[in-house]
Short mmCIF file of C-alpha atoms in Angstrom, two decimals:
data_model
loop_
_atom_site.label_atom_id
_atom_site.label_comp_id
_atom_site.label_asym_id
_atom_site.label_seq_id
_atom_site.Cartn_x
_atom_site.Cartn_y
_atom_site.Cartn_z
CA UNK A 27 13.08 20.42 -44.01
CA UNK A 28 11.58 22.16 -40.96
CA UNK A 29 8.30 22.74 -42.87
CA UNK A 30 4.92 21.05 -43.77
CA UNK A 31 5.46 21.49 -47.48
CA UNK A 32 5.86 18.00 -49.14
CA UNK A 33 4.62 16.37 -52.81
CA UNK A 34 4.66 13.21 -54.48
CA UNK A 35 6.57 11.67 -57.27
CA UNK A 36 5.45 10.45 -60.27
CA UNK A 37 6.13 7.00 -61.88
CA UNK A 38 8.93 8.37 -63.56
CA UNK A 39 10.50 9.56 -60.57
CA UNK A 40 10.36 13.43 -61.63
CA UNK A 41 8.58 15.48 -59.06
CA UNK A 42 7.75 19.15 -58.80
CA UNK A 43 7.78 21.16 -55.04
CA UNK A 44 7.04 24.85 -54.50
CA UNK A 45 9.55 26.20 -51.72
CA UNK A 46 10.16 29.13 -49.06
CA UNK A 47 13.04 31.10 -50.06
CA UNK A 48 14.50 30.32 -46.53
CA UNK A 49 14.32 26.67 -47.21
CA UNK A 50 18.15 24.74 -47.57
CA UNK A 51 17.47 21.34 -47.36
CA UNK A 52 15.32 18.41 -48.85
CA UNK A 53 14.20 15.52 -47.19
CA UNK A 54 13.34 12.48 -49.69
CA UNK A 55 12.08 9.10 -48.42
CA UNK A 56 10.21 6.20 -50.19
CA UNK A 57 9.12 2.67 -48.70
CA UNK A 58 11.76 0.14 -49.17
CA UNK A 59 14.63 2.88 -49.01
CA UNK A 60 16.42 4.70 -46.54
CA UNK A 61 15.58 8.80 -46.28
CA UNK A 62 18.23 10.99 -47.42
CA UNK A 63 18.81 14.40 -46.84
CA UNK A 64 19.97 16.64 -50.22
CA UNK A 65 20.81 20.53 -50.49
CA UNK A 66 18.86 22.73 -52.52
CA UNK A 67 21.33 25.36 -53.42
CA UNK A 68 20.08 27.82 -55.55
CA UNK A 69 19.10 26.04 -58.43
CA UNK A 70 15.75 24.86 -59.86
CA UNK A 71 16.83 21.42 -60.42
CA UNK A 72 17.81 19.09 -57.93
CA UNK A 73 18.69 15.52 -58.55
CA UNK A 74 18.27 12.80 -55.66
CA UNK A 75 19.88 9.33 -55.37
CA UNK A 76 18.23 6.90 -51.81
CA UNK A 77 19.61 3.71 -51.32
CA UNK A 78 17.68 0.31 -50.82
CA UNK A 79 17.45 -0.55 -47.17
CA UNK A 80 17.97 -4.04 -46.66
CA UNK A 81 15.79 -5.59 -44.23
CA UNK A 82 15.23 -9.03 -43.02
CA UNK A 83 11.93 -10.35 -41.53
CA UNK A 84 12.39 -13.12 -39.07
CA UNK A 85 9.89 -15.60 -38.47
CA UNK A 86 7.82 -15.52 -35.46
CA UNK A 87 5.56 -17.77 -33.37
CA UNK A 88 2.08 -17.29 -32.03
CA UNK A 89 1.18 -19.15 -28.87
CA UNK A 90 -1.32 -19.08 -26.47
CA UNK A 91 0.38 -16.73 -24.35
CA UNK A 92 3.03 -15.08 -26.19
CA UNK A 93 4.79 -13.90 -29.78
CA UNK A 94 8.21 -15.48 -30.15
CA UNK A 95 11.28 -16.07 -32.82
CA UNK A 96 10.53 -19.16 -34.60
CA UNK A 97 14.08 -19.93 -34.41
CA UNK A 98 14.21 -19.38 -30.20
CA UNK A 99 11.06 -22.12 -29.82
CA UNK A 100 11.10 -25.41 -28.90
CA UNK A 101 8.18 -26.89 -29.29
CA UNK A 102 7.26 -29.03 -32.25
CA UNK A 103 5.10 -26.53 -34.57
CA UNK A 104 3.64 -26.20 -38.40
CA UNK A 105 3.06 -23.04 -39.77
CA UNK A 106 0.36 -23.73 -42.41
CA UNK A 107 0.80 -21.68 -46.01
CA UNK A 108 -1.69 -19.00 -45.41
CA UNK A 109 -2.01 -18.35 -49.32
CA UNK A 110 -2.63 -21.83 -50.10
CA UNK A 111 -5.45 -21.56 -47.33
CA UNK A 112 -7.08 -18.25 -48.28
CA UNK A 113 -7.11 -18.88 -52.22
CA UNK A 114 -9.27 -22.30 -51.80
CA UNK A 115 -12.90 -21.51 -51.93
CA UNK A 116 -13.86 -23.96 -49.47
CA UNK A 117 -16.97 -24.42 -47.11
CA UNK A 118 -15.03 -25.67 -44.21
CA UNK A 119 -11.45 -23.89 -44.20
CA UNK A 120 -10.39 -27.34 -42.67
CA UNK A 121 -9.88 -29.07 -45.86
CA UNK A 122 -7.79 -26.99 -47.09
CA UNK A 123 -5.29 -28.53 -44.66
CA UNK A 124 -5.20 -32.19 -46.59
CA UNK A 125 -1.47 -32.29 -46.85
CA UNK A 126 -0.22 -29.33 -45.51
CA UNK A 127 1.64 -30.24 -42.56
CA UNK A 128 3.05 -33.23 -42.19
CA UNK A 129 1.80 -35.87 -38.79
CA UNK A 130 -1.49 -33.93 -39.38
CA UNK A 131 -4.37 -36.32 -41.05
CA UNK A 132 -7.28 -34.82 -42.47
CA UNK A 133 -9.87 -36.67 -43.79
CA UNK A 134 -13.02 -35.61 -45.27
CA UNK A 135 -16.22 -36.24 -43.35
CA UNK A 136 -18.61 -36.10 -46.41
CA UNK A 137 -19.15 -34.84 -49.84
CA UNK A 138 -21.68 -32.01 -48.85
CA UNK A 139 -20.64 -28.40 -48.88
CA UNK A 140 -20.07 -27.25 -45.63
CA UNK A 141 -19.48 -30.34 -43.87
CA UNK A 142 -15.99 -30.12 -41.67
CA UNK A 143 -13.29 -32.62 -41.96
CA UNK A 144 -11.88 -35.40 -39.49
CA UNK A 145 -9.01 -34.22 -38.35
CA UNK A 146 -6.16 -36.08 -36.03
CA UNK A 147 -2.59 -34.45 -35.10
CA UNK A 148 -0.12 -37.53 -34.80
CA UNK A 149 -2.73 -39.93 -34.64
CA UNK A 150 -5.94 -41.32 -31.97
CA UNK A 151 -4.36 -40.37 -28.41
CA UNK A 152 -7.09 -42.18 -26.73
CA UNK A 153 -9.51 -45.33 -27.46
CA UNK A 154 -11.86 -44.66 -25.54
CA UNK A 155 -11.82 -40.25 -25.01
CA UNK A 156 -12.12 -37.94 -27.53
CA UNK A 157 -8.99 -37.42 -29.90
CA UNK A 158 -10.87 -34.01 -31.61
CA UNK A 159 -7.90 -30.50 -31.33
CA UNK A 160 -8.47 -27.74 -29.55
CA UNK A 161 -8.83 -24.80 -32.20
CA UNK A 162 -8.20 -21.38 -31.08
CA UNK A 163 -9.01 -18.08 -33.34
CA UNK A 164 -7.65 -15.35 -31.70
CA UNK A 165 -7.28 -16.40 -28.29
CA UNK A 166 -10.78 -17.97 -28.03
CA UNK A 167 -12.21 -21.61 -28.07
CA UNK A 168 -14.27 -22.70 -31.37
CA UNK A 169 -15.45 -25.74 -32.58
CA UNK A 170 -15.71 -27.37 -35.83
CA UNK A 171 -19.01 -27.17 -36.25
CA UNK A 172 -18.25 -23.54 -36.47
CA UNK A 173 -16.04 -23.58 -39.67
CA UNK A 174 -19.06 -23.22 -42.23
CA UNK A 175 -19.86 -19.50 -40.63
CA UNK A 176 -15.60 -18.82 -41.13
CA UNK A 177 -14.30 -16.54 -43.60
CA UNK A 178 -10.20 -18.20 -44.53
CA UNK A 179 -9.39 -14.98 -46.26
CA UNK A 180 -9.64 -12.89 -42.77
CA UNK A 181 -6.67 -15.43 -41.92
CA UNK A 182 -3.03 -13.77 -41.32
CA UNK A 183 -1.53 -17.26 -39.47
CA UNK A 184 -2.54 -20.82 -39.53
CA UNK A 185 -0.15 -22.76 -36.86
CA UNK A 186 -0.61 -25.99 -35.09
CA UNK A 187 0.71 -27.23 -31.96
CA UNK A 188 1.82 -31.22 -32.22
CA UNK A 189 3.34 -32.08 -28.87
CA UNK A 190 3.15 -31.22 -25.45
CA UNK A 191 3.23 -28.01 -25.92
CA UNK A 192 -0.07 -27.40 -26.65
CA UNK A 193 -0.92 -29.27 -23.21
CA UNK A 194 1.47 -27.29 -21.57
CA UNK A 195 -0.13 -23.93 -22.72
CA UNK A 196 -4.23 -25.19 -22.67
CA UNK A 197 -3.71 -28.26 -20.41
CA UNK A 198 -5.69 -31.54 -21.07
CA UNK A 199 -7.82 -29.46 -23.59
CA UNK A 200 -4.36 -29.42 -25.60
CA UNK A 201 -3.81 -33.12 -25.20
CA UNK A 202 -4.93 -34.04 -28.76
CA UNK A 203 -2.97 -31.07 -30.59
CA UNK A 204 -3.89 -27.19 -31.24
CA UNK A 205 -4.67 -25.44 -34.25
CA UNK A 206 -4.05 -22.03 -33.63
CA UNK A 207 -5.69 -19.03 -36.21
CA UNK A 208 -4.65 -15.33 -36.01
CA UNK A 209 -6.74 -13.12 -37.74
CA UNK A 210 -5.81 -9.91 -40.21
CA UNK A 211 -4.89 -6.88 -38.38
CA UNK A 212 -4.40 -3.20 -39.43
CA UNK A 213 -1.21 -1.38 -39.63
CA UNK A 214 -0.37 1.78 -39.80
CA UNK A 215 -0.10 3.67 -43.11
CA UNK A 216 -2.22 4.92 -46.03
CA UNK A 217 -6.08 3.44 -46.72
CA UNK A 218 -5.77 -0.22 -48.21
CA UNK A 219 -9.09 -1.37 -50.20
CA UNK A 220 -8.88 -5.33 -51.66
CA UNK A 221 -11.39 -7.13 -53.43
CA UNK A 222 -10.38 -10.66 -53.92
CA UNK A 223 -12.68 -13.31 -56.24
CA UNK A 224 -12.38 -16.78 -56.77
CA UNK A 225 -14.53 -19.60 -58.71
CA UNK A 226 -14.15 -23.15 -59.16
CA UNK A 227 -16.03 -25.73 -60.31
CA UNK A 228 -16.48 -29.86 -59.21
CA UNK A 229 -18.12 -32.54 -60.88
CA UNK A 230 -18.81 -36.31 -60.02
CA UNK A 231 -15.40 -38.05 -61.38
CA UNK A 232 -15.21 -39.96 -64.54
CA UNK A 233 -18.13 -42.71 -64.62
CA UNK A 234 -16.31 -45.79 -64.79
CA UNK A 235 -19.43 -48.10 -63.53
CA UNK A 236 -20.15 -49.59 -66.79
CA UNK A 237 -24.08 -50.18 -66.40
CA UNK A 238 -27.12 -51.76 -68.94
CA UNK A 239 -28.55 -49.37 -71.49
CA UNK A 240 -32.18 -50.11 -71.80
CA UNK A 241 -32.38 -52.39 -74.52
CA UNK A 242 -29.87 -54.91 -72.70
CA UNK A 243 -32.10 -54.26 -69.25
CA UNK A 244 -35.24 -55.21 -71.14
CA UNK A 245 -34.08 -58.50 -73.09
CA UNK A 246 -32.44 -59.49 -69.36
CA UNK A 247 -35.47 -59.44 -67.82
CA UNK A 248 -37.60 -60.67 -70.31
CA UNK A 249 -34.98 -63.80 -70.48
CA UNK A 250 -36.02 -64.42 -66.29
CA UNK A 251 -39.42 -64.43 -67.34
CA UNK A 252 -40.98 -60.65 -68.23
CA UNK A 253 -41.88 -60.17 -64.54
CA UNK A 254 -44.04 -57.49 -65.01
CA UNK A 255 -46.23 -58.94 -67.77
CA UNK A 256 -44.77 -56.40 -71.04
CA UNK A 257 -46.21 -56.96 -74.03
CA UNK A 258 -44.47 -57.30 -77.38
CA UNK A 259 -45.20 -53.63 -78.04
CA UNK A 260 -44.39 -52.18 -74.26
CA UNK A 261 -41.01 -53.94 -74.48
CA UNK A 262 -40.26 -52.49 -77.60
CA UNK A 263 -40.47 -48.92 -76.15
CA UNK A 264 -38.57 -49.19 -73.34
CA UNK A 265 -35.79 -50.22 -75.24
CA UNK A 266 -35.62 -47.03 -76.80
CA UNK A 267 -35.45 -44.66 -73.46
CA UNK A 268 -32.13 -44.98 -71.89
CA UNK A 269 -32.51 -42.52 -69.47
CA UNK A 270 -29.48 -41.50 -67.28
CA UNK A 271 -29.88 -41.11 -63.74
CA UNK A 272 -26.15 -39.37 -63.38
CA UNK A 273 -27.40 -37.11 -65.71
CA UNK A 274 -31.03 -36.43 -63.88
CA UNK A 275 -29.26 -36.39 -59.68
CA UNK A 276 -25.38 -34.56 -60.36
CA UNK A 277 -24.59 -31.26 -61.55
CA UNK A 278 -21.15 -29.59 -62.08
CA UNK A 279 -21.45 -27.20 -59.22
CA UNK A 280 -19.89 -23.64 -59.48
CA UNK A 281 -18.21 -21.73 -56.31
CA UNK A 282 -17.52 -18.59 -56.14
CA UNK A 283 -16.61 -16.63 -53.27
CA UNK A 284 -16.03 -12.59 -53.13
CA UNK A 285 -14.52 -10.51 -50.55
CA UNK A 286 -14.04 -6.68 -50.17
CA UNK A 287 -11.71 -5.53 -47.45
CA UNK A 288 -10.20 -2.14 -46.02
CA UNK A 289 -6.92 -1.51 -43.12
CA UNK A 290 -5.07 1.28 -42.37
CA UNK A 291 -4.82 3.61 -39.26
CA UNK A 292 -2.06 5.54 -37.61
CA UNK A 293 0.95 4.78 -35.07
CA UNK A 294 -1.94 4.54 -32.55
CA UNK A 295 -4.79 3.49 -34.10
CA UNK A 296 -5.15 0.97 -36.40
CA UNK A 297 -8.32 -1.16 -37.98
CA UNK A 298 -8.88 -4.22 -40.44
CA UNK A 299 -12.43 -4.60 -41.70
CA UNK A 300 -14.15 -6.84 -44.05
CA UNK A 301 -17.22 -8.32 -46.02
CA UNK A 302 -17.57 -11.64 -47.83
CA UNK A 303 -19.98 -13.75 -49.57
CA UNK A 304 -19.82 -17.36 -50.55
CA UNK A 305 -21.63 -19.63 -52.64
CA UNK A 306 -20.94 -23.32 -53.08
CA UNK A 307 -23.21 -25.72 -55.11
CA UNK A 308 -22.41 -29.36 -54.36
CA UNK A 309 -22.18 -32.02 -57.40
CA UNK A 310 -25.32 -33.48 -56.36
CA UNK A 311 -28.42 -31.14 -57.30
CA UNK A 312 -30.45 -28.93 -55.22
CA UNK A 313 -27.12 -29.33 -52.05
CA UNK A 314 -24.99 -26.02 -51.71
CA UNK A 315 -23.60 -23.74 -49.23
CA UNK A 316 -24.43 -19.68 -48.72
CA UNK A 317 -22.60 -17.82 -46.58
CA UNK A 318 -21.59 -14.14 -45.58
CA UNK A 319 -19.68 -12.94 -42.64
CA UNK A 320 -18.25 -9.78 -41.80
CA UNK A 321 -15.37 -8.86 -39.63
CA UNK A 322 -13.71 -5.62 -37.88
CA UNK A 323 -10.47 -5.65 -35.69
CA UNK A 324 -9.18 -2.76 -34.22
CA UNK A 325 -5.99 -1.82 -32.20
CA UNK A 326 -5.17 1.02 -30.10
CA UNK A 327 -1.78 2.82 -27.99
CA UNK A 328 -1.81 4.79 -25.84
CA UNK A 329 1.27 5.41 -24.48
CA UNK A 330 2.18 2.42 -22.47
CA UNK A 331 -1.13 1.07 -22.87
CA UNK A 332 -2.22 -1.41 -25.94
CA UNK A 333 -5.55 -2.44 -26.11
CA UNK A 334 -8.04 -3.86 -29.09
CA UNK A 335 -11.24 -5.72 -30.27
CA UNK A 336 -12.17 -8.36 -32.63
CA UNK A 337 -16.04 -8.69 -33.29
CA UNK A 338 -16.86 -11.37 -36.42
CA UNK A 339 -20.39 -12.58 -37.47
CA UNK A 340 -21.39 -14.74 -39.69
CA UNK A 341 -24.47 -16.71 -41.68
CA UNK A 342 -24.48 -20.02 -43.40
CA UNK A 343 -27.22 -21.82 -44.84
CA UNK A 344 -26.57 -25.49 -45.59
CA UNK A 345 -28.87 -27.52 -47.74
CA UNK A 346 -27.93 -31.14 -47.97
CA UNK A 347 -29.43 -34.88 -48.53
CA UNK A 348 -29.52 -38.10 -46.76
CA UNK A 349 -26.37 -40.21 -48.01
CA UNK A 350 -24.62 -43.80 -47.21
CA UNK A 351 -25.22 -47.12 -48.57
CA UNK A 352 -27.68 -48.01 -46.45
CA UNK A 353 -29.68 -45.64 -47.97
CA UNK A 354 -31.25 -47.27 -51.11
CA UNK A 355 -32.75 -44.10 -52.13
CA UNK A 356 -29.24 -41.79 -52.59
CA UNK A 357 -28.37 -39.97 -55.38
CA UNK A 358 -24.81 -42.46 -55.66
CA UNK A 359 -26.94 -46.12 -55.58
CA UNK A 360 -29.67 -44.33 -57.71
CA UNK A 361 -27.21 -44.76 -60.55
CA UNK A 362 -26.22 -48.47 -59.71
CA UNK A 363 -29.51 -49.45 -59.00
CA UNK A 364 -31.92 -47.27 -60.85
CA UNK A 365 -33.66 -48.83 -64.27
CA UNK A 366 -32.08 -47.35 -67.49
CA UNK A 367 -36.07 -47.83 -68.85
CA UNK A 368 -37.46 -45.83 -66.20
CA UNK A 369 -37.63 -42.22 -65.76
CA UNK A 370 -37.67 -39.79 -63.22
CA UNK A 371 -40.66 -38.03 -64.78
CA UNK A 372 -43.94 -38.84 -66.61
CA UNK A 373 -42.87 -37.62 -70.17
CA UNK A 374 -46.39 -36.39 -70.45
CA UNK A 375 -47.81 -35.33 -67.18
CA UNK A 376 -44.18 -33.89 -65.92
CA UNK A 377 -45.22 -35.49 -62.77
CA UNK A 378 -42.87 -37.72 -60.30
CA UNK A 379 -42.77 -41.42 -61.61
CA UNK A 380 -44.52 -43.27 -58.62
CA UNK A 381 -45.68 -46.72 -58.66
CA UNK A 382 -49.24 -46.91 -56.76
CA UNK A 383 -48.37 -43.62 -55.06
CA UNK A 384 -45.88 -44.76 -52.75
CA UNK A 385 -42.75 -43.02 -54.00
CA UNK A 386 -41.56 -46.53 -55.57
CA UNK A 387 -40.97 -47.23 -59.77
CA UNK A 388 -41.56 -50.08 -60.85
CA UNK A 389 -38.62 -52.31 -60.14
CA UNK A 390 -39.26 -51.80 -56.39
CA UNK A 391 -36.52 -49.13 -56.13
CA UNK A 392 -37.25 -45.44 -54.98
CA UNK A 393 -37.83 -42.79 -57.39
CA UNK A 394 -34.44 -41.12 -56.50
CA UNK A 395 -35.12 -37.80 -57.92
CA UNK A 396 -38.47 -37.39 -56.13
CA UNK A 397 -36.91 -38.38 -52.90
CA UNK A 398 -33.86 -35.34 -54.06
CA UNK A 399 -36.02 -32.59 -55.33
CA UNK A 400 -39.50 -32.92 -53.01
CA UNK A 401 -37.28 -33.81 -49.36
CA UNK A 402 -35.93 -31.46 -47.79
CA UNK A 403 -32.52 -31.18 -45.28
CA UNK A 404 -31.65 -27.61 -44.06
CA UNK A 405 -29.64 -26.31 -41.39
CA UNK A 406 -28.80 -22.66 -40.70
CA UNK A 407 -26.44 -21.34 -38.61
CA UNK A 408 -25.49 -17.44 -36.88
CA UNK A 409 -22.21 -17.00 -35.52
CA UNK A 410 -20.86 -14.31 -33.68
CA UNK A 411 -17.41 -14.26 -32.09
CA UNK A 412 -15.68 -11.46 -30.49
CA UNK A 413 -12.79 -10.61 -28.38
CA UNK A 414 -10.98 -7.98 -26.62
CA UNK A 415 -7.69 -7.43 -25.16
CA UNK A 416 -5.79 -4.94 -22.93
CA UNK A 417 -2.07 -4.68 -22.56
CA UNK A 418 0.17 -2.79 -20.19
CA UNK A 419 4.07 -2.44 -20.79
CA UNK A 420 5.83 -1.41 -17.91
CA UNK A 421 8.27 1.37 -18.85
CA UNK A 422 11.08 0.41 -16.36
CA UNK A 423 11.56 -2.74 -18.24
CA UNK A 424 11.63 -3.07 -22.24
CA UNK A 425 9.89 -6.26 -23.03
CA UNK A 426 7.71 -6.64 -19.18
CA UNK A 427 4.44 -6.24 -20.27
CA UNK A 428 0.91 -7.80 -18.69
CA UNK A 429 -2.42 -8.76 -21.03
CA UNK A 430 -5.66 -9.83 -19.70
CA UNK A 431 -8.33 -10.85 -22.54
CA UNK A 432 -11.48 -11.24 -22.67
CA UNK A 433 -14.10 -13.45 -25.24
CA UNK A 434 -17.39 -14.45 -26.13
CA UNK A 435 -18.68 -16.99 -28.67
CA UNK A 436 -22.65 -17.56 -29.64
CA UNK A 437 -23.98 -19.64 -32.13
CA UNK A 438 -27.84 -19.95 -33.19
CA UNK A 439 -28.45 -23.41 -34.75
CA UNK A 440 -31.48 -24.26 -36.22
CA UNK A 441 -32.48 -27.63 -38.63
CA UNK A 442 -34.89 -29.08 -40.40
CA UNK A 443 -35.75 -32.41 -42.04
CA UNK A 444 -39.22 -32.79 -43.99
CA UNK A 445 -40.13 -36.05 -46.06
CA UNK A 446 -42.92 -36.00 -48.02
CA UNK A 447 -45.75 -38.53 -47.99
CA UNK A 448 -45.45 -39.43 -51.81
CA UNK A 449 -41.69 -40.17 -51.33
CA UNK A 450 -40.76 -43.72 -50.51
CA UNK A 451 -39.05 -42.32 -46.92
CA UNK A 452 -41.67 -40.62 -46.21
CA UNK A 453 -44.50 -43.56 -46.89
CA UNK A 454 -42.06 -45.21 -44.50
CA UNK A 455 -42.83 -42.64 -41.45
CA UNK A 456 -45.47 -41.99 -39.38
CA UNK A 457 -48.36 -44.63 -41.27
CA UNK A 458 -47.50 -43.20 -44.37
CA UNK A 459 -48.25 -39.76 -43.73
CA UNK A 460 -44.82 -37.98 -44.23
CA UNK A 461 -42.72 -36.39 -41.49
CA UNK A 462 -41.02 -33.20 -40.45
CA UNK A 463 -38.84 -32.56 -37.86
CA UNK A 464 -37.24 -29.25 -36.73
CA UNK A 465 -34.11 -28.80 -34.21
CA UNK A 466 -32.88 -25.30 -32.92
CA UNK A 467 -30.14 -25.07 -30.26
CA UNK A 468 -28.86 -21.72 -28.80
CA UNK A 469 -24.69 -22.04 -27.55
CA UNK A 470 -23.10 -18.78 -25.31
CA UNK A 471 -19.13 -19.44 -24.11
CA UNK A 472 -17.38 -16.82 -22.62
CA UNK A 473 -13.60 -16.42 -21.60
#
């Protein structure tokens, strides 16, 4: 006590301290216990008992304007299991919210990685306006078409607003609900380094579409009439392919996701930083997600003054394909309509099976795989959100403070959607000369 001398323990709790012979007393203190203060005496052993503190954490709410005891608000409020949230290696951190909080419906919006979910908090408000929530991520507006470029594990909270509340705080932006994010910040205390991993795998579910095998296509149509003039021997072959489309279009596709993070600081400065890097193949071939953002929050005090930034960015690359049942040429009716006889390849040549070069086999239907693996959908994204805040708390009056913040929010879009001439969409377009179309889009909102 009254010096700078100090050591650790080890596991065992036996420790080992060098001390000034003027030295009387010891002071021992350990996280999770209260600090007690022992004698020396003038021995070479001393023996040290600390009690467990008990402490209980009481849960709080984050609004738009303010932190609060869950137990002193009034509004009607979800707080979302973070865990649940961060430990799904999804695309779009929005479905992760399918049955997590109850009068909240999400429904997926498609299949493809990346895409963002539909979701309504206690229903449509409106038949003819929008019925979309306002989502808020640390004080500032995003969209959904922002979730792809979102890391979940930078997540602390997850809360959503359900009645008028969320008007009251955001006004008619509020109307339809508020989802409200805090991010990770830094606390005081030694260096913290965390490196989280997860995989996962989907597949297309169990094929219960019981279909022809080739021998029972060929003896159909030969019974209306061999429309495309067989002979005895040509039949005979094609009864002997069975080719599977499933097999040729899906994939089990693997996800992983990896993330490296660091916090720490002292009673005045503190910081929360991270890296991450996603991957997400979708069950249909050649579709996945890539994406890698990186995030820093810092907070400072200075004695009555609190202030702090939050800068994230991120990169997502989305590769998708045309879908729906009015498409005849998807990977889902390629498998209901497709020929078990047919293939998607020349078994000699290894080129695309095309029937007088116009991306069609012979049955009439597209060649399913060449319209997959030769089109191309892309879209890329770049995200960069950031945020800054600066507090005052007036001495005179413990719990009087005043905050102004400040935010910014650009996004670079950019798409592109080629068909190729040899595919049946793209003989379709343009006189039968392919097509290719590019978008780009630049978006800067500021609070």
């Amino acid at each position: 006590k009254g010096t700078s001398t100090g050591t650790t323990s080890r596991a065992d709790g036996t420790y080992a301290l060098n001390v000034p012979a003027s030295a009387t007393e010891l002071i021992v203190s350990s996280v999770g216990f209260e600090p007690s203060t022992v004698s020396i005496g003038t021995g070479t052993v001393v023996n040290v008992s600390i009690k467990t503190a008990a402490s209980q954490l009481e849960s709080v709410v984050v609004t738009g304007y303010t932190t609060t005891a869950r137990k002193k608000f009034s509004g009607s409020l979800v707080s979302v299991g973070i865990e649940d949230v961060r430990k799904q290696p999804f695309g779009s951190f929005d479905q992760a919210l399918q049955g997590a909080a109850s009068g909240v419906s999400v429904v997926a919006n498609s299949g493809q990685p990346g895409s963002n979910a539909v979701i309504r908090i206690r229903g449509n408000g409106s038949l003819s306006g929008g019925n979309v929530p306002l989502y808020i991520m640390d004080g500032i507006e995003i969209t959904a078409a922002d979730f792809a470029s979102l890391n979940q594990g930078d997540f602390e909270r997850l809360e959503i607003l359900k009645d008028a509340v969320g008007t009251a705080m955001y006004g008619s932006r509020g109307a339809n609900g508020v989802v409200v994010i805090t991010t990770r910040r830094g606390r005081a205390g030694q260096l913290n380094l965390n490196y989280d991993m997860q995989i996962g795998y989907s597949k297309l579910p169990e094929d219960r579409l019981i279909v022809m095998n080739s021998q029972q296509k060929i003896d159909y149509e030969l019974q209306r009439g061999n429309p495309y003039g067989w002979t005895t021997a040509e039949a005979d072959s094609l009864r002997k392919v069975n080719f599977s489309w499933r097999d040729a279009l899906f994939q089990t596709g693997v996800t992983q996701q990896h993330q490296i993070s660091a916090s720490g600081g002292t009673a005045n400065s503190r910081f929360y930083a991270s890296l991450s890097y996603l991957n997400q193949e979708g069950i249909v071939q050649t579709t996945g997600l890539k994406r890698y953002t990186a995030r820093v929050n810092v907070d400072n005090n200075i004695k009555n003054w609190r202030f702090g930034v939050s800068l994230q960015v991120g990169y997502s690359k989305i590769v998708g394909t045309r879908e729906g049942d009015a498409y005849i040429g998807s990977p889902l009716n390629a498998i209901r309509w497709s020929n078990p006889y047919e293939r998607d390849k020349d078994p000699n040549t290894g080129e695309y099976q095309t029937f007088g070069g116009t991306g069609v086999l012979t049955s009439g239907q597209p060649n399913a795989a060449l319209e997959l693996f030769v089109n191309q959908r892309e879209s890329l994204q770049f995200k960069g959100v950031g945020s800054a805040y600066l507090e005052f708390h007036f001495p005179f009056l413990k719990g009087l403070y005043a905050r102004t913040n400040w935010g910014g929010d650009f996004a670079q879009n950019e798409g592109s959607i080629y068909y190729d001439r040899t595919t049946y969409t793209g003989a379709q377009a343009s006189g039968g000369n392919g097509s290719l179309g590019r978008s780009a889009n630049r978006q800067f909102r500021y609070t």
